[in-house]
Amino acid sequence: RRVKIKVAPGWDSLAVQTARAAMAGADLPLTVDANGGYEWPEHEANLRALDGEELLYIEQPLPPDELVGHARLSRTLQTPICVDETLRDARAARQIVDLDGPRVWNVKVHRVGGLSEVCRIIRIAERFGARLWAGTMPESGLGSQAAIAAAAMPGFVYPSNLEPSARWFGRNVDVIKLTMNSNGYMQVPGVSIAALLDQTRFRGASRQVLDVGAEG
């Protein structure tokens, strides 16, 4: 578990301090997400102030195309930098590695192009030493299944932005129901979208089903 808040120039250190006051007594790591709202060196003082707040990481401080800027910032600040919108696909992951850039990556399976691309990013991250977590947007059940499958893969070590099935959009009759315990964990039956489908309902509504295993 962790707490994540949004920040922007002028609402950063105060936002963190306000959040910490509200969290008094809760031993939870705190992260901030800037959604690319800062510029360097224009907002250097703001970012250095955030660097002193003992955050788990600072997510997407600079605009998405600032690959060089994020790499420079990750070497300038003590707090780890996390890329989100910058990580568009495996090609962007390789560019981050080539620049010796940030080593925390928010992998959104829908943005990068699916689970096959996630697997490519995992291999790149493993060689580079990057630590991953699964981000998501409000999703249907099937869309959530893809993000949950990604979050269960090796290399995903930070708490992810995932929700139990009660909060998914739509009727979601073709996917299994998942609950989250008080510690923020969900038990999943396997690392694939197929493992998260309601197979009885899915097969009952299908004219033909082709099972392709790992060797197929």
XYZ file of C-alpha atoms in Angstrom:
216
model
C 0.000 0.000 0.000
C 0.974 3.616 -0.507
C -0.580 7.051 -0.739
C -0.302 9.035 -3.969
C -1.203 12.699 -4.376
C -1.158 15.069 -7.336
C 1.192 18.045 -7.264
C 1.884 21.083 -9.432
C 4.137 24.132 -9.220
C 2.946 26.094 -6.194
C 1.029 23.126 -4.777
C 3.781 20.664 -4.001
C 5.581 20.840 -0.661
C 2.456 22.220 1.017
C 0.415 19.398 -0.520
C 2.874 16.832 0.826
C 2.843 18.361 4.300
C -0.976 18.476 4.286
C -1.118 14.819 3.263
C 1.357 13.809 5.954
C -0.715 15.608 8.583
C -3.820 13.737 7.415
C -1.856 10.458 7.494
C -0.599 10.967 11.038
C -0.091 7.564 12.627
C -0.339 5.663 9.334
C 2.957 4.070 8.336
C 2.465 4.337 4.574
C 4.912 5.484 1.886
C 3.946 8.668 0.056
C 4.407 9.390 -3.653
C 3.572 12.422 -5.768
C 2.463 12.618 -9.398
C 3.128 15.826 -11.329
C 1.659 14.708 -14.682
C 4.505 16.480 -16.467
C 3.698 19.857 -14.923
C 7.239 21.042 -14.108
C 9.985 22.540 -16.268
C 13.721 22.455 -15.592
C 15.395 24.708 -14.564
C 12.345 26.989 -14.183
C 10.946 24.905 -11.309
C 14.245 23.699 -9.870
C 13.472 25.143 -6.427
C 10.107 23.347 -6.291
C 11.614 20.018 -7.286
C 14.489 20.349 -4.832
C 11.959 21.095 -2.094
C 10.072 17.905 -2.988
C 13.396 16.088 -2.894
C 13.588 16.852 0.821
C 10.176 15.367 1.636
C 11.284 11.699 1.933
C 9.020 10.490 -0.875
C 9.060 6.980 -2.299
C 9.406 8.535 -5.763
C 8.375 11.577 -7.820
C 6.217 10.526 -10.763
C 6.458 12.218 -14.181
C 7.782 15.600 -13.042
C 8.610 16.813 -16.583
C 6.654 16.689 -19.877
C 6.458 13.274 -21.605
C 8.986 14.050 -24.354
C 11.647 15.152 -21.850
C 13.657 11.930 -21.935
C 16.954 13.759 -21.472
C 15.476 16.003 -18.783
C 14.185 13.062 -16.751
C 17.556 11.335 -17.042
C 19.326 14.468 -15.823
C 16.829 14.938 -13.002
C 17.235 11.337 -11.837
C 20.946 12.019 -11.381
C 20.374 15.423 -9.728
C 17.833 14.530 -7.042
C 18.128 11.928 -4.298
C 14.470 10.901 -4.592
C 13.887 8.312 -7.344
C 12.163 9.628 -10.462
C 9.305 7.600 -11.957
C 8.317 7.864 -15.623
C 4.684 7.424 -16.643
C 3.555 9.151 -19.861
C 7.165 9.030 -21.094
C 7.038 5.212 -21.177
C 4.980 4.783 -24.364
C 6.379 1.415 -25.457
C 9.472 -0.814 -25.418
C 11.291 1.601 -27.729
C 10.894 4.376 -25.158
C 12.126 1.953 -22.486
C 15.301 1.344 -24.497
C 15.803 5.102 -24.883
C 15.511 5.545 -21.114
C 18.163 2.867 -20.647
C 20.470 4.445 -23.252
C 20.241 7.753 -21.366
C 20.785 6.076 -17.976
C 17.437 7.515 -16.974
C 14.926 6.896 -14.184
C 14.692 3.436 -12.652
C 11.042 3.497 -11.582
C 8.549 2.863 -14.390
C 4.765 3.121 -14.370
C 3.684 0.550 -16.979
C 0.148 1.059 -18.301
C -0.630 -2.027 -20.349
C -3.243 -0.242 -22.472
C -0.900 2.609 -23.361
C 2.127 0.512 -24.282
C 0.141 -1.800 -26.572
C -0.781 -4.924 -24.630
C 0.775 -7.698 -22.594
C 3.289 -8.743 -25.272
C 4.779 -5.252 -25.182
C 4.709 -5.359 -21.379
C 6.818 -8.529 -21.530
C 9.367 -6.736 -23.735
C 9.490 -3.848 -21.270
C 9.978 -6.280 -18.379
C 13.030 -7.802 -20.071
C 14.518 -4.347 -20.690
C 13.778 -3.266 -17.115
C 15.340 -6.415 -15.662
C 18.649 -5.788 -17.427
C 18.584 -2.102 -16.448
C 17.536 -2.620 -12.842
C 14.288 -0.654 -13.144
C 11.470 -1.322 -10.688
C 7.949 -1.440 -12.105
C 4.369 -0.886 -11.060
C 1.101 -1.145 -12.971
C -0.854 2.008 -13.559
C -4.376 2.105 -14.934
C -7.282 4.387 -15.678
C -10.953 3.761 -14.830
C -11.619 0.524 -16.728
C -14.187 -2.096 -17.590
C -13.695 -5.533 -16.103
C -11.850 -6.870 -19.147
C -9.622 -3.811 -19.275
C -8.850 -4.200 -15.591
C -7.941 -7.854 -16.133
C -5.107 -6.839 -18.448
C -3.669 -4.438 -15.870
C -4.038 -7.022 -13.096
C -2.298 -9.653 -15.221
C 0.578 -7.230 -15.799
C 0.835 -6.367 -12.095
C 1.256 -10.067 -11.270
C 4.302 -10.391 -13.548
C 7.927 -10.425 -12.319
C 9.485 -7.016 -11.805
C 6.297 -5.291 -10.635
C 7.345 -4.462 -7.099
C 5.650 -1.190 -6.163
C 1.955 -0.911 -5.201
C -0.204 -0.535 -8.298
C -3.266 1.557 -9.176
C -5.689 -1.376 -9.281
C -9.201 -1.749 -7.944
C -11.429 -4.700 -6.986
C -14.211 -5.802 -9.312
C -16.880 -3.893 -7.369
C -15.419 -0.674 -8.791
C -15.081 -1.688 -12.445
C -17.262 -0.070 -15.097
C -19.933 -2.107 -16.879
C -21.724 -5.370 -16.067
C -18.518 -7.457 -16.348
C -20.339 -10.771 -16.597
C -17.477 -12.508 -18.407
C -14.745 -11.957 -15.825
C -14.226 -13.430 -12.398
C -14.856 -11.244 -9.376
C -11.832 -10.097 -7.402
C -11.766 -8.594 -3.937
C -9.046 -6.613 -2.190
C -8.092 -7.324 1.410
C -7.399 -4.705 4.059
C -3.693 -4.717 3.167
C -4.380 -3.861 -0.475
C -3.748 -7.319 -1.971
C -5.826 -9.201 -4.537
C -5.421 -12.957 -5.029
C -5.365 -13.807 -8.748
C -5.506 -17.330 -10.227
C -2.855 -16.780 -12.874
C -0.790 -14.324 -14.882
C -2.972 -13.996 -17.990
C -6.239 -12.479 -19.100
C -7.607 -15.974 -19.779
C -6.991 -16.959 -16.158
C -9.192 -14.064 -15.073
C -12.128 -14.835 -17.364
C -15.211 -16.619 -16.083
C -14.488 -19.695 -18.190
C -17.891 -21.324 -17.675
C -19.780 -18.272 -18.887
C -17.223 -17.506 -21.596
C -17.262 -21.007 -23.077
C -21.028 -21.267 -22.758
C -21.449 -18.202 -24.955
C -18.843 -19.291 -27.525
C -19.415 -21.253 -30.735
C -15.832 -22.502 -30.741
C -12.903 -22.120 -28.339
C -9.280 -22.706 -29.331
C -6.945 -23.312 -26.390
C -3.360 -22.307 -27.164
C -0.868 -23.320 -24.484
C 2.640 -22.122 -23.800
C 3.995 -24.455 -26.479
C 1.317 -23.477 -29.011
